[in-house]
Short mmCIF file of C-alpha atoms and ligand atoms in Angstrom, two decimals:
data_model
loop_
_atom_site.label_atom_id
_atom_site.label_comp_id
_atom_site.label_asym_id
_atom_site.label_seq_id
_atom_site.Cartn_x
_atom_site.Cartn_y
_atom_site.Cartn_z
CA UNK O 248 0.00 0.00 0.00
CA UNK O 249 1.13 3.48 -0.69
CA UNK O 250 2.12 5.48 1.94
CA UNK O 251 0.94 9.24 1.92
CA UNK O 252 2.21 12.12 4.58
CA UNK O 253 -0.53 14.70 4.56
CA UNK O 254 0.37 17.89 6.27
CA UNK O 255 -2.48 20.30 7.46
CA UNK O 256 -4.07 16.59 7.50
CA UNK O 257 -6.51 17.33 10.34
CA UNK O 258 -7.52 20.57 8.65
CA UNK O 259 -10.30 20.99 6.47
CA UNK O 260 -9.31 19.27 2.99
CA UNK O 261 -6.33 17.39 5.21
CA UNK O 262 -9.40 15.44 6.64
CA UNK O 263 -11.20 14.93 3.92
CA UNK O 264 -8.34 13.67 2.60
CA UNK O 265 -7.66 11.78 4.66
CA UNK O 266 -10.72 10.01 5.66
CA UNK O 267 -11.87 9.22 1.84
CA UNK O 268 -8.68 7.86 1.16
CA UNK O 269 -7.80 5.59 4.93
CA UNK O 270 -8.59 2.24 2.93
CA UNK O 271 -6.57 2.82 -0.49
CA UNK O 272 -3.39 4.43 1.04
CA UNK O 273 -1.34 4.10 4.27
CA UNK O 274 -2.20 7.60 5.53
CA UNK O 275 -0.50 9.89 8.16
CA UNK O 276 -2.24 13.02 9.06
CA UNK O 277 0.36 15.84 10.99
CA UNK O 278 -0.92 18.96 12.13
CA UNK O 279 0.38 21.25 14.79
CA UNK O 280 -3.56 21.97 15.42
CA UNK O 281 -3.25 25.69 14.90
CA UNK O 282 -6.66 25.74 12.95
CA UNK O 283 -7.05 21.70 12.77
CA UNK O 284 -8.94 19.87 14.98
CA UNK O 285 -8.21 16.19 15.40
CA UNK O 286 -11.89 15.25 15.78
CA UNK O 287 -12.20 15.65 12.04
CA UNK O 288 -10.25 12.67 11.47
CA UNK O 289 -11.58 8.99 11.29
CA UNK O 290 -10.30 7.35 14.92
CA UNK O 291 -8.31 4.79 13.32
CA UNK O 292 -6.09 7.12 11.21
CA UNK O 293 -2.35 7.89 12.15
CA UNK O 294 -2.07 11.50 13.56
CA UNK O 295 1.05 12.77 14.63
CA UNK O 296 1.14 16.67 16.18
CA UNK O 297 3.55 18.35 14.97
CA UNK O 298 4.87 21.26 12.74
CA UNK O 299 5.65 20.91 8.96
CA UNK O 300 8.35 24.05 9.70
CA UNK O 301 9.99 21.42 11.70
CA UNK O 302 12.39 18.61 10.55
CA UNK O 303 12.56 16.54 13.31
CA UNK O 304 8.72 16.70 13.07
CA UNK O 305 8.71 15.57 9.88
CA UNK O 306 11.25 12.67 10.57
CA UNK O 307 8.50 11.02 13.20
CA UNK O 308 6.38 10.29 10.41
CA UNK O 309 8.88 7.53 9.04
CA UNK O 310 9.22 6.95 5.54
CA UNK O 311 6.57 7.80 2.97
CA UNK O 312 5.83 7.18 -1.03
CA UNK O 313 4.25 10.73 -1.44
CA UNK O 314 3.47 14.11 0.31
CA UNK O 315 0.13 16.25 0.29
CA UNK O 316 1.13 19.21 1.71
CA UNK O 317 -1.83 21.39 2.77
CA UNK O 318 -0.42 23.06 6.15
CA UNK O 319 -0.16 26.33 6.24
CA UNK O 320 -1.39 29.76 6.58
CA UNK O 321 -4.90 28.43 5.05
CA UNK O 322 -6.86 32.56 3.85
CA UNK O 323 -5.98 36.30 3.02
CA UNK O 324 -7.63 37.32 6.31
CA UNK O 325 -4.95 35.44 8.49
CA UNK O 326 -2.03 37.58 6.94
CA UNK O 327 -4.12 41.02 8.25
CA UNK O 328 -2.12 42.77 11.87
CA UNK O 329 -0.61 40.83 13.63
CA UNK O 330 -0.51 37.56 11.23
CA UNK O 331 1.40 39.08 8.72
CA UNK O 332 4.96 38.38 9.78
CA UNK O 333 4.04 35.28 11.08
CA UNK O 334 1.63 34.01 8.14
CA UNK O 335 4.55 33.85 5.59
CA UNK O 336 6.88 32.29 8.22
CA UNK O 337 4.48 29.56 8.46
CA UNK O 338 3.73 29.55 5.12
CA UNK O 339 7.30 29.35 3.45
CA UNK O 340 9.20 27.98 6.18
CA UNK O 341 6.53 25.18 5.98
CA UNK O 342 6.75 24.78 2.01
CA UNK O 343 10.29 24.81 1.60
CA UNK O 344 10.61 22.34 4.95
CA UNK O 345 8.60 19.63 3.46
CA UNK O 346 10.18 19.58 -0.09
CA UNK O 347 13.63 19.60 1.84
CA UNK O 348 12.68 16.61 3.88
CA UNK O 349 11.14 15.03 0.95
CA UNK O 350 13.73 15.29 -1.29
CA UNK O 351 15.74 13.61 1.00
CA UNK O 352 14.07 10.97 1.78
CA UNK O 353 13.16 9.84 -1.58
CA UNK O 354 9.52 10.93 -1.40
CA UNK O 355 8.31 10.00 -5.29
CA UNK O 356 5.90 13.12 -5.47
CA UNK O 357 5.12 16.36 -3.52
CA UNK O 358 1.40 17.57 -3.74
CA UNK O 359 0.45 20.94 -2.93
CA UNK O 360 -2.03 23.91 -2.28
CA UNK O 361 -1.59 26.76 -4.60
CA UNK O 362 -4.64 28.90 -4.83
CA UNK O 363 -7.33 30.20 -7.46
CA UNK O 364 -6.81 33.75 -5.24
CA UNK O 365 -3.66 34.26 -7.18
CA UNK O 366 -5.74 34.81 -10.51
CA UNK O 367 -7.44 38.24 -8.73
CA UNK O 368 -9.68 39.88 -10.88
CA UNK O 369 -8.55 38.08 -14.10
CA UNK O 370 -10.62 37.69 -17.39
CA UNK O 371 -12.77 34.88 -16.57
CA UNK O 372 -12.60 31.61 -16.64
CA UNK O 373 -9.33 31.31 -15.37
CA UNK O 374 -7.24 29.60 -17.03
CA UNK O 375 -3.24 28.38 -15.70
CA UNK O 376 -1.88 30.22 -19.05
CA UNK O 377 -2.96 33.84 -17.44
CA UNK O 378 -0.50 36.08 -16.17
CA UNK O 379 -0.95 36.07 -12.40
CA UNK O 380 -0.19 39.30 -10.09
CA UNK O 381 -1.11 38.28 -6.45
CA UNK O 382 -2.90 41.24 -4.84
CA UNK O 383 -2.74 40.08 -1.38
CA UNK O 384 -0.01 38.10 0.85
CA UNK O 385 -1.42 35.20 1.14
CA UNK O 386 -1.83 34.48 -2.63
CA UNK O 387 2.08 35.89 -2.80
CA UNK O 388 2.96 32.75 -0.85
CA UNK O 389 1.22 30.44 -3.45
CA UNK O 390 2.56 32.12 -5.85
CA UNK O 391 6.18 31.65 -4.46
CA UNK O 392 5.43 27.66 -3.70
CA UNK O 393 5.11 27.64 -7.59
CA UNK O 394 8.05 29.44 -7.91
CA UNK O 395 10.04 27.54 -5.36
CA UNK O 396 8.39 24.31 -6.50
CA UNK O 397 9.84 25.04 -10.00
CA UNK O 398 13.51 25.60 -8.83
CA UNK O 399 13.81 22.48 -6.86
CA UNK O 400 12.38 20.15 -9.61
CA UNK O 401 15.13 21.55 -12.11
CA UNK O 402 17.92 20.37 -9.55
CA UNK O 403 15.81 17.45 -8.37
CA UNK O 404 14.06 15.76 -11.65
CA UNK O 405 12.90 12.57 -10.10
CA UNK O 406 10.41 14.34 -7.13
CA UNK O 407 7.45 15.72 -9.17
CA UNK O 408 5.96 19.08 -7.16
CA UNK O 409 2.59 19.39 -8.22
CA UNK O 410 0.43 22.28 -7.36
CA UNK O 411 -3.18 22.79 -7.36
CA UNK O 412 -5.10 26.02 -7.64
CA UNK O 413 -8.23 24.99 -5.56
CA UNK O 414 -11.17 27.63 -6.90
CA UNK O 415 -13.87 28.33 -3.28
CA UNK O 416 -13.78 24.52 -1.68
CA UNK O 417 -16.72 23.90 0.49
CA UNK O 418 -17.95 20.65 2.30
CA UNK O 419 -17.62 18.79 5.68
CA UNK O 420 -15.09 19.66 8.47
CA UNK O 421 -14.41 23.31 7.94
CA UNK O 422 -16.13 24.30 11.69
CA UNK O 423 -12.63 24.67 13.04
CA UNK O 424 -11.36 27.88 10.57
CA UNK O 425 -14.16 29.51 12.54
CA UNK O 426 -14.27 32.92 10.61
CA UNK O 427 -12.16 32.12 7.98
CA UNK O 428 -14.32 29.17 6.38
CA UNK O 429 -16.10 28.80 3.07
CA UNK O 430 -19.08 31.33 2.78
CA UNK O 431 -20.93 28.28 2.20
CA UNK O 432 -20.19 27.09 5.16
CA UNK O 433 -20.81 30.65 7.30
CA UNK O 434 -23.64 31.15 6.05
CA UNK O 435 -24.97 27.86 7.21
CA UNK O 436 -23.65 28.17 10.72
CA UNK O 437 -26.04 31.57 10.77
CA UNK O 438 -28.97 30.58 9.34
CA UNK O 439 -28.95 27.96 11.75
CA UNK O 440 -28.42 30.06 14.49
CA UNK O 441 -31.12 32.43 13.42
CA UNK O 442 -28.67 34.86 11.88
CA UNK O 443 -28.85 36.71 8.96
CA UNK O 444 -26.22 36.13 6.75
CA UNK O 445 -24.41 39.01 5.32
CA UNK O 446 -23.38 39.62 1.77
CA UNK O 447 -21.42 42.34 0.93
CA UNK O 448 -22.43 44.11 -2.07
CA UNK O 449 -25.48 43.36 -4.37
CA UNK O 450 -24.67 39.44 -3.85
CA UNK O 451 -23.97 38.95 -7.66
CA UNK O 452 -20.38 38.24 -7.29
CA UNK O 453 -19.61 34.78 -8.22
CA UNK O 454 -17.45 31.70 -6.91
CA UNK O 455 -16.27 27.98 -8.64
CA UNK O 456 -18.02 26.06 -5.92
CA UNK O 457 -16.00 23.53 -4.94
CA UNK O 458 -16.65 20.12 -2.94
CA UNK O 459 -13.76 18.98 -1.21
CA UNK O 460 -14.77 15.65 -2.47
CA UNK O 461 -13.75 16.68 -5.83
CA UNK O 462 -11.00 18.53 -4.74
CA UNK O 463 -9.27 15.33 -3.24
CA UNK O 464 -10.17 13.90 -5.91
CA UNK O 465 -8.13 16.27 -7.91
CA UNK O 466 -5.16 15.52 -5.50
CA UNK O 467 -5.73 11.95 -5.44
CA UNK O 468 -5.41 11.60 -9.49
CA UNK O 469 -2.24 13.52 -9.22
CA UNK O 470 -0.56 10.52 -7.08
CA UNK O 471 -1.90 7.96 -9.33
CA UNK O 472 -1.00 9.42 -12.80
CA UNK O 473 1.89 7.57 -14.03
CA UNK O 474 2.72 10.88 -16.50
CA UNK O 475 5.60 12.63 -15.44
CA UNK O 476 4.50 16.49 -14.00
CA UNK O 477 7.44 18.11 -13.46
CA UNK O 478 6.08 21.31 -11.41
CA UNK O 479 3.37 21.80 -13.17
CA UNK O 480 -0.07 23.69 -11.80
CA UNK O 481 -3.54 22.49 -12.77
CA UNK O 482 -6.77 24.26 -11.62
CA UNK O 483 -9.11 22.61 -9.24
CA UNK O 484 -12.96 23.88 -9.43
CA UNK O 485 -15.99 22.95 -11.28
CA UNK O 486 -16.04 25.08 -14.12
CA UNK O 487 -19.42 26.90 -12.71
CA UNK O 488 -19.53 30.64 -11.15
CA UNK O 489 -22.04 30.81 -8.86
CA UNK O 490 -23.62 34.23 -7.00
CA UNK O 491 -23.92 34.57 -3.51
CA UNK O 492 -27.55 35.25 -4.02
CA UNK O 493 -28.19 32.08 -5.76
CA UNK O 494 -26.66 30.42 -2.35
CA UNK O 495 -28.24 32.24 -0.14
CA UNK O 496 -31.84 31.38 -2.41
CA UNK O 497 -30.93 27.73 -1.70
CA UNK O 498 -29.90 27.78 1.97
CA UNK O 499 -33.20 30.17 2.23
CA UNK O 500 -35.14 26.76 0.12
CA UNK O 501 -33.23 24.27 2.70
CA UNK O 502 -34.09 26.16 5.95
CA UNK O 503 -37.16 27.61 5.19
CA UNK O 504 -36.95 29.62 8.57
CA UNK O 505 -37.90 33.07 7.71
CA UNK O 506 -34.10 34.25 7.47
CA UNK O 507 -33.20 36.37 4.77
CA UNK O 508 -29.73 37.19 3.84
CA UNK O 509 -28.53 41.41 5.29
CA UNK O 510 -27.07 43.25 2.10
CA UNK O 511 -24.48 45.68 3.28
CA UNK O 512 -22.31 47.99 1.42
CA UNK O 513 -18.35 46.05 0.58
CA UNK O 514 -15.96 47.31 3.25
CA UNK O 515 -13.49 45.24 1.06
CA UNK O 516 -12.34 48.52 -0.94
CA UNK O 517 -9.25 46.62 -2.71
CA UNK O 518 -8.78 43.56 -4.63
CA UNK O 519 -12.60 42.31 -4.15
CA UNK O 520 -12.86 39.53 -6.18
CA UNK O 521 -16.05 40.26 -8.11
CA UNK O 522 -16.27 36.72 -9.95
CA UNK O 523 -14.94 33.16 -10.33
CA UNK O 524 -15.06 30.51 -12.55
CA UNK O 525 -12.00 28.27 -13.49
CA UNK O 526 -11.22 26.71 -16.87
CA UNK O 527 -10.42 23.06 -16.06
CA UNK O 528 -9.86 21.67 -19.00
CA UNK O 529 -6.19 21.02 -18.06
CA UNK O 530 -7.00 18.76 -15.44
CA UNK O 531 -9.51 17.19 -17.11
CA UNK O 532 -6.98 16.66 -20.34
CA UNK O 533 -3.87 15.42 -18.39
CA UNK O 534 -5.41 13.67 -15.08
CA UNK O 535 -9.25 12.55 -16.16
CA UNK O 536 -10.74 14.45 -12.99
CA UNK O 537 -14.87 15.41 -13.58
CA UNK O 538 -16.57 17.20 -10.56
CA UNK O 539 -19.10 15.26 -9.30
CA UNK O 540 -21.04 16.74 -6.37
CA UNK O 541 -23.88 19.21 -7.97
CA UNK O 542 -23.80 21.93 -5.75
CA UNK O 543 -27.06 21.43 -5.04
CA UNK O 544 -26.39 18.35 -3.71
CA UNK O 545 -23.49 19.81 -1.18
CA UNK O 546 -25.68 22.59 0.45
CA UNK O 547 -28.43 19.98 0.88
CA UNK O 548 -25.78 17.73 3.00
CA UNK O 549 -24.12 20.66 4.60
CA UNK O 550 -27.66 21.59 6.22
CA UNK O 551 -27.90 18.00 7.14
CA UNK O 552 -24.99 17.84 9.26
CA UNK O 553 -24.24 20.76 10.86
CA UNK O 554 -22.27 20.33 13.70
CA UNK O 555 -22.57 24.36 15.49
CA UNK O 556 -20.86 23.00 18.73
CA UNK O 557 -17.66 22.45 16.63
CA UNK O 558 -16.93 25.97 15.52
CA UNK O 559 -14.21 28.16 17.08
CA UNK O 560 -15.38 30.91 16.51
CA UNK O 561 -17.62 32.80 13.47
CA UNK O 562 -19.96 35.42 11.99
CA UNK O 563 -20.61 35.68 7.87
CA UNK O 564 -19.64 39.24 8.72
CA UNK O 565 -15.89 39.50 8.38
CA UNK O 566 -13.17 40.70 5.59
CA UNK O 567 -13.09 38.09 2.70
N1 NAD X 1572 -10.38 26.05 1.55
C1 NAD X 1572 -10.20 26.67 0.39
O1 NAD X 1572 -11.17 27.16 -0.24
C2 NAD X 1572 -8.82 26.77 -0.21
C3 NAD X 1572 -8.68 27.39 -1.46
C4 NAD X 1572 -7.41 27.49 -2.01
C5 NAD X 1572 -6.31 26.98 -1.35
N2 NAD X 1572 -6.46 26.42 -0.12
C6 NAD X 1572 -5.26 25.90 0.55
O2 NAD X 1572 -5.46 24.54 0.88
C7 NAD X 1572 -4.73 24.21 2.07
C8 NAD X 1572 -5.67 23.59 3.09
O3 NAD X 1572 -6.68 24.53 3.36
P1 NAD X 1572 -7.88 24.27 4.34
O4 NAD X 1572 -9.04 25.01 3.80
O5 NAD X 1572 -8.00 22.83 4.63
O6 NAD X 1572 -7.40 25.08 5.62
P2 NAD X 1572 -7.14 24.60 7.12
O7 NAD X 1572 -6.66 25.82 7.83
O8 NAD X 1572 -8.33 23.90 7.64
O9 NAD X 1572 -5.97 23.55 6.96
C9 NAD X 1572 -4.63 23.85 7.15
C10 NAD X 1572 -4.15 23.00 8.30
O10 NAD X 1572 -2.74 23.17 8.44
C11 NAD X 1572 -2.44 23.20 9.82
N3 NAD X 1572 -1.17 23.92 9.92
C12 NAD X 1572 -0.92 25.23 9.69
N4 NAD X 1572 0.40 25.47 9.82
C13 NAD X 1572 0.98 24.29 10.13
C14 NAD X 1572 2.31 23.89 10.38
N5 NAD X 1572 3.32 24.75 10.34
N6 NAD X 1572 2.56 22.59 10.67
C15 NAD X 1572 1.54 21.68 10.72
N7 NAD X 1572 0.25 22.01 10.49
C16 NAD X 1572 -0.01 23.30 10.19
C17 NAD X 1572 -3.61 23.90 10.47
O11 NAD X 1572 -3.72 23.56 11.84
C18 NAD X 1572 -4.76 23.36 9.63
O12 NAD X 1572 -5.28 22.18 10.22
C19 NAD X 1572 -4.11 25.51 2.57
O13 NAD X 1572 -2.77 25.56 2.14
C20 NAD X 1572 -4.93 26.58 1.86
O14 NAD X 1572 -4.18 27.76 1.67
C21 NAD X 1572 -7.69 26.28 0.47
#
């Protein structure tokens, strides 16, 4: 059986990772539990704490076959204040870490988060050919993972780096980023709290919907394929924009409390991203991935199995 290191593993998409994937690979989960929680994963799967910046962290897990690196310093609002120094610590120091420790110990292929935040306000759909300017920190660090990733597989041939730029990922396990989850998700927690949900704007700004199941999908394909990658960069998404409003009419549909959404005017006076929809025909072409959770389907099992006394710490209202 394959072996698989997942750091971030008891994060959002770490967990779902690792949970849809316990029976086909030999998984370990490490997290230093900074925004993970290690009730997301299955009981029976191997978690080690501990901090992808650190080797001797790294050197607990034992050998591996391949690494899906996912820790890190997970949204834009995290690098705001205070986080800023410390976001890109985590973030590079992290990156550059794990491909270190991978390269030398013979680790086959390195996986990673890149983000669809580096495309900004791009023509859409977004398509890996654009020319990318990153108009916040956080999608500066993705953009220097595929950077770095591209350096170290010119001196190191035989370790593919692949990177992923996952469009807006939504699905099970995201209680513990609190504030900085999917708007799918925060929205959710307040309708069933009574809230209103706020939307800034007229709602008609648009995101690529994205079930994590697909998106470890995405991830999972890229271990399997037997083509040589290099460093190359695929998009992860659906190939679907989708407005806020048309959310909130659904999660309005699913509850069917009385709730309706609060329309305020965008604090967000910079680099709003006022739509999203990714080309995929890349990964389609070169790995064979096809979403397959209608996003109808995903709100309808996000209502089902809301789990409010998991969340750190929320409100729709806050800087995205
Ligand atoms: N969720 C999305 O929509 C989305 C979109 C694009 C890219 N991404 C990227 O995907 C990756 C996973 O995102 P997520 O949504 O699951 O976020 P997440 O915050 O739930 O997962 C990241 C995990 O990494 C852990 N972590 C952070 N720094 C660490 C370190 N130094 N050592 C060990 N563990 C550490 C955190 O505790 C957390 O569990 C991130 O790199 C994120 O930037 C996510």
């Amino acid at each position: 059986m394959k072996k698989v290191l997942i750091t971030g593993g008891a994060g959002f998409i770490g967990s779902n990772f690792c949970n849809i994937n316990k029976d086909k690979y030999e998984v370990t989960a490490l997290d230093n539990l900074f925004l993970g929680d290690e009730k997301n994963l299955d009981p029976d799967i191997k978690f080690i704490k501990g901090d992808a910046c650190k080797m001797e962290d790294l050197d607990k897990v034992g050998p591996v076959d391949y690494v899906v690196h996912l820790a890190g310093t997970s949204s834009a609002p995290m690098f705001m204040g205070d986080g800023l120094i410390k976001g890109y610590m985590n973030s590079i120091e992290s990156f550059i870490t794990v491909l270190e420790w991978a390269s030398k110990n013979g680790v086959k292929k390195v996986v990673y988060a890149s983000t669809s935040s580096l495309y900004g306000n791009n023509p859409l759909p977004l398509v890996e050919t654009q020319e990318v300017t990153p108009i916040n920190h956080y999608a500066v660090t993705k953009r220097m993972y595929e950077y770095s990733s591209a350096c170290y597989n010119k001196v190191n041939p035989d370790m593919d780096i692949i990177g992923f730029r996952f469009m807006s990922v939504y699905g099970p396990n995201e209680e513990a980023k609190g504030q900085f989850a999917n708007l799918v998700s925060q929205f959710c927690w307040d309708m069933a709290r009574g809230l209103a949900p706020v939307i800034y704007g007229d709602g008609s700004q648009t995101r690529d919907f994205t079930n994590v199941r697909d998106v470890v999908q995405g991830l999972t394909l890229a271990i399997e394929t037997d083509k040589k990658l290099g460093a190359d960069v695929f998009n992860i998404g659906t190939g679907r924009g989708t407005s806020l409003n048309e959310i909130i009419e659904a999660l309005e549909k699913a509850f069917n409390n009385g709730i309706k959404a609060k329309y305020i005017e965008n604090p967000v006076k910079e680099g709003y991203v006022r739509g999203q929809n990714a080309d995929i025909s890349k990964i389609q072409e070169v790995l064979g991935y096809e979403p397959t959770v209608k996003l109808e389907d995903g709100i309808k099992e996000q209502v089902e199995n809301i789990r409010l006394d998991r969340i750190r710490q929320t409100s729709s209202d806050n800087l995205r």
